[in-house]
mmCIF file of C-alpha atoms in Angstrom:
data_model
loop_
_atom_site.group_PDB
_atom_site.id
_atom_site.type_symbol
_atom_site.label_atom_id
_atom_site.label_comp_id
_atom_site.label_asym_id
_atom_site.label_seq_id
_atom_site.Cartn_x
_atom_site.Cartn_y
_atom_site.Cartn_z
ATOM 1 C CA UNK A 161 -7.676 -10.698 -1.899
ATOM 2 C CA UNK A 162 -10.399 -9.505 -4.264
ATOM 3 C CA UNK A 163 -12.691 -6.543 -3.823
ATOM 4 C CA UNK A 164 -16.320 -6.425 -4.925
ATOM 5 C CA UNK A 165 -17.013 -3.739 -7.488
ATOM 6 C CA UNK A 166 -20.719 -3.753 -6.708
ATOM 7 C CA UNK A 167 -22.607 -1.022 -4.950
ATOM 8 C CA UNK A 168 -25.911 -1.105 -3.140
ATOM 9 C CA UNK A 169 -28.765 0.825 -4.731
ATOM 10 C CA UNK A 170 -31.469 1.932 -2.334
ATOM 11 C CA UNK A 171 -34.679 3.647 -3.419
ATOM 12 C CA UNK A 172 -36.718 5.171 -0.614
ATOM 13 C CA UNK A 173 -40.183 6.546 -1.368
ATOM 14 C CA UNK A 174 -40.743 9.796 0.500
ATOM 15 C CA UNK A 175 -44.172 10.482 1.947
ATOM 16 C CA UNK A 176 -43.756 14.268 2.042
ATOM 17 C CA UNK A 177 -41.801 16.769 -0.014
ATOM 18 C CA UNK A 178 -38.145 16.635 -1.031
ATOM 19 C CA UNK A 179 -37.333 19.335 1.509
ATOM 20 C CA UNK A 180 -38.774 17.618 4.575
ATOM 21 C CA UNK A 181 -36.448 16.747 7.487
ATOM 22 C CA UNK A 182 -36.870 13.047 6.698
ATOM 23 C CA UNK A 183 -35.794 13.590 3.103
ATOM 24 C CA UNK A 184 -32.744 15.621 4.162
ATOM 25 C CA UNK A 185 -31.793 13.013 6.736
ATOM 26 C CA UNK A 186 -32.124 10.280 4.117
ATOM 27 C CA UNK A 187 -30.035 12.288 1.654
ATOM 28 C CA UNK A 188 -27.242 12.812 4.196
ATOM 29 C CA UNK A 189 -27.353 9.156 5.179
ATOM 30 C CA UNK A 190 -27.057 8.084 1.518
ATOM 31 C CA UNK A 191 -24.220 10.537 0.925
ATOM 32 C CA UNK A 192 -22.337 9.180 3.936
ATOM 33 C CA UNK A 193 -22.879 5.587 2.732
ATOM 34 C CA UNK A 194 -21.498 6.500 -0.697
ATOM 35 C CA UNK A 195 -18.417 8.102 0.873
ATOM 36 C CA UNK A 196 -17.889 5.085 3.113
ATOM 37 C CA UNK A 197 -18.110 2.706 0.152
ATOM 38 C CA UNK A 198 -15.539 4.774 -1.739
ATOM 39 C CA UNK A 199 -13.238 4.766 1.265
ATOM 40 C CA UNK A 200 -13.718 1.019 1.630
ATOM 41 C CA UNK A 201 -12.677 0.532 -2.000
ATOM 42 C CA UNK A 202 -9.552 2.632 -1.473
ATOM 43 C CA UNK A 203 -8.692 0.690 1.682
ATOM 44 C CA UNK A 204 -9.125 -2.615 -0.174
ATOM 45 C CA UNK A 205 -6.796 -1.347 -2.880
ATOM 46 C CA UNK A 206 -4.298 -0.341 -0.205
ATOM 47 C CA UNK A 207 -4.564 -3.732 1.444
ATOM 48 C CA UNK A 208 -3.891 -5.432 -1.886
ATOM 49 C CA UNK A 209 -0.795 -3.272 -2.382
ATOM 50 C CA UNK A 210 0.405 -4.116 1.135
ATOM 51 C CA UNK A 211 -0.174 -7.851 0.554
ATOM 52 C CA UNK A 212 1.686 -7.732 -2.769
ATOM 53 C CA UNK A 213 4.493 -5.823 -1.079
ATOM 54 C CA UNK A 214 4.659 -8.397 1.688
ATOM 55 C CA UNK A 215 4.913 -11.236 -0.848
ATOM 56 C CA UNK A 216 7.529 -9.286 -2.790
ATOM 57 C CA UNK A 217 9.608 -8.775 0.369
ATOM 58 C CA UNK A 218 9.329 -12.451 1.289
ATOM 59 C CA UNK A 219 10.533 -13.409 -2.192
ATOM 60 C CA UNK A 220 13.354 -10.857 -1.958
ATOM 61 C CA UNK A 221 14.426 -12.228 1.429
ATOM 62 C CA UNK A 222 14.532 -15.766 0.031
ATOM 63 C CA UNK A 223 16.433 -14.590 -3.039
ATOM 64 C CA UNK A 224 18.900 -12.628 -0.915
ATOM 65 C CA UNK A 225 19.432 -15.649 1.308
ATOM 66 C CA UNK A 226 20.192 -17.800 -1.760
ATOM 67 C CA UNK A 227 22.480 -15.092 -3.131
ATOM 68 C CA UNK A 228 24.284 -14.854 0.203
ATOM 69 C CA UNK A 229 24.767 -18.621 0.257
ATOM 70 C CA UNK A 230 26.029 -18.589 -3.333
ATOM 71 C CA UNK A 231 28.299 -15.635 -2.487
ATOM 72 C CA UNK A 232 29.749 -17.568 0.440
ATOM 73 C CA UNK A 233 30.394 -20.555 -1.825
ATOM 74 C CA UNK A 234 32.053 -18.343 -4.455
ATOM 75 C CA UNK A 235 29.387 -18.452 -7.184
ATOM 76 C CA UNK A 236 29.011 -14.804 -8.374
ATOM 77 C CA UNK A 237 27.072 -15.098 -11.660
ATOM 78 C CA UNK A 238 24.355 -12.609 -12.623
ATOM 79 C CA UNK A 239 24.672 -10.110 -9.767
ATOM 80 C CA UNK A 240 24.396 -6.903 -11.842
ATOM 81 C CA UNK A 241 21.006 -7.609 -13.429
ATOM 82 C CA UNK A 242 19.391 -8.480 -10.079
ATOM 83 C CA UNK A 243 20.410 -5.151 -8.564
ATOM 84 C CA UNK A 244 18.802 -3.219 -11.430
ATOM 85 C CA UNK A 245 15.629 -5.297 -11.196
ATOM 86 C CA UNK A 246 15.505 -4.709 -7.450
ATOM 87 C CA UNK A 247 15.677 -0.944 -7.881
ATOM 88 C CA UNK A 248 12.966 -1.086 -10.534
ATOM 89 C CA UNK A 249 10.636 -3.083 -8.284
ATOM 90 C CA UNK A 250 11.290 -0.778 -5.333
ATOM 91 C CA UNK A 251 10.431 2.261 -7.445
ATOM 92 C CA UNK A 252 7.203 0.618 -8.608
ATOM 93 C CA UNK A 253 6.174 -0.264 -5.046
ATOM 94 C CA UNK A 254 7.045 3.208 -3.766
ATOM 95 C CA UNK A 255 5.081 4.784 -6.618
ATOM 96 C CA UNK A 256 2.025 2.650 -5.858
ATOM 97 C CA UNK A 257 2.161 3.468 -2.171
ATOM 98 C CA UNK A 258 2.731 7.158 -2.872
ATOM 99 C CA UNK A 259 -0.256 7.371 -5.203
ATOM 100 C CA UNK A 260 -2.376 5.525 -2.661
ATOM 101 C CA UNK A 261 -1.384 7.925 0.115
ATOM 102 C CA UNK A 262 -2.051 10.986 -2.048
ATOM 103 C CA UNK A 263 -5.444 9.778 -3.265
ATOM 104 C CA UNK A 264 -7.810 12.692 -2.723
ATOM 105 C CA UNK A 265 -10.858 10.445 -2.492
ATOM 106 C CA UNK A 266 -9.942 9.209 0.964
ATOM 107 C CA UNK A 267 -8.093 12.203 2.435
ATOM 108 C CA UNK A 268 -10.107 15.210 1.177
ATOM 109 C CA UNK A 269 -13.693 13.967 1.390
ATOM 110 C CA UNK A 270 -13.733 13.303 5.109
ATOM 111 C CA UNK A 271 -16.615 14.484 7.219
ATOM 112 C CA UNK A 272 -15.631 15.809 10.686
ATOM 113 C CA UNK A 273 -17.374 12.953 12.476
ATOM 114 C CA UNK A 274 -15.240 10.353 10.660
ATOM 115 C CA UNK A 275 -11.993 11.209 12.417
ATOM 116 C CA UNK A 276 -12.880 9.337 15.592
ATOM 117 C CA UNK A 277 -13.944 5.934 14.285
ATOM 118 C CA UNK A 278 -12.402 2.701 13.144
ATOM 119 C CA UNK A 279 -11.960 4.162 9.651
ATOM 120 C CA UNK A 280 -9.410 6.559 11.095
ATOM 121 C CA UNK A 281 -7.660 3.633 12.800
ATOM 122 C CA UNK A 282 -7.364 1.833 9.456
ATOM 123 C CA UNK A 283 -5.883 4.924 7.829
ATOM 124 C CA UNK A 284 -3.417 5.266 10.708
ATOM 125 C CA UNK A 285 -2.327 1.628 10.457
ATOM 126 C CA UNK A 286 -1.973 2.039 6.680
ATOM 127 C CA UNK A 287 0.292 5.062 7.219
ATOM 128 C CA UNK A 288 2.428 3.142 9.724
ATOM 129 C CA UNK A 289 2.707 0.246 7.261
ATOM 130 C CA UNK A 290 3.897 2.678 4.587
ATOM 131 C CA UNK A 291 6.550 3.971 6.998
ATOM 132 C CA UNK A 292 7.625 0.391 7.695
ATOM 133 C CA UNK A 293 7.878 -0.330 3.953
ATOM 134 C CA UNK A 294 10.039 2.770 3.487
ATOM 135 C CA UNK A 295 12.258 1.714 6.386
ATOM 136 C CA UNK A 296 12.674 -1.758 4.881
ATOM 137 C CA UNK A 297 13.502 -0.209 1.494
ATOM 138 C CA UNK A 298 16.253 1.812 3.143
ATOM 139 C CA UNK A 299 17.584 -1.300 4.868
ATOM 140 C CA UNK A 300 17.677 -3.180 1.566
ATOM 141 C CA UNK A 301 19.483 -0.286 -0.103
ATOM 142 C CA UNK A 302 22.060 -0.153 2.688
ATOM 143 C CA UNK A 303 22.595 -3.911 2.467
ATOM 144 C CA UNK A 304 23.067 -3.697 -1.293
ATOM 145 C CA UNK A 305 25.630 -0.922 -0.875
ATOM 146 C CA UNK A 306 27.469 -2.985 1.718
ATOM 147 C CA UNK A 307 27.346 -6.019 -0.576
ATOM 148 C CA UNK A 308 28.784 -4.010 -3.470
ATOM 149 C CA UNK A 309 31.564 -2.725 -1.219
ATOM 150 C CA UNK A 310 32.349 -6.274 -0.072
ATOM 151 C CA UNK A 311 32.386 -7.480 -3.671
ATOM 152 C CA UNK A 312 34.902 -4.761 -4.514
ATOM 153 C CA UNK A 313 37.039 -5.839 -1.564
ATOM 154 C CA UNK A 314 36.900 -9.463 -2.703
ATOM 155 C CA UNK A 315 37.798 -8.502 -6.266
ATOM 156 C CA UNK A 316 40.897 -6.610 -5.051
ATOM 157 C CA UNK A 317 42.123 -9.607 -3.082
#
C-alpha cells in the first residue's frame, strides 16, 4: 500500500491585519491540518509495517508447516541457518515497530482535542496490533525452543 508524499498548499488572502481573529483562526486551522497530515503519514507507515509483518508471518507459517512435514518424514537438512534467519527477521520487525511506537511526531505533538476522535482509535488499534505481534513472536520463540528440544531427543534415540 503506497502513501502519497504530496501536501496541500493553501493560500488565503486576509482582508484585515495578521492579528485579526480571522487570521488567528486560519493559522490554527492550518497548523492543525499540518499536524493531521503528519500523523496520517506516520499511520500509513505503521500500516505498511503491519502489512509487511502480516505477510512475513504468513510466509513463516507456511515455511514452518513445510519444515514440520519434512521433520515428520525424517528430512532434517538446513535447520540451523533458518533459525538464525528467523531471529534476524524478528529483530528487524521488532526494531521497526519499536521505532514507530516511539516516534515523537505522533505522540508528542497531540493537541488536547485530538484524544477523543478516530485518530485516537487508530493509535489504539495500532498499539494492540503491536502487542499481538509481540505475543506471536513469543509463541514462535517457544515453538522453536520446543523444536530444538525435540531434535535433541530424536538425536539421542
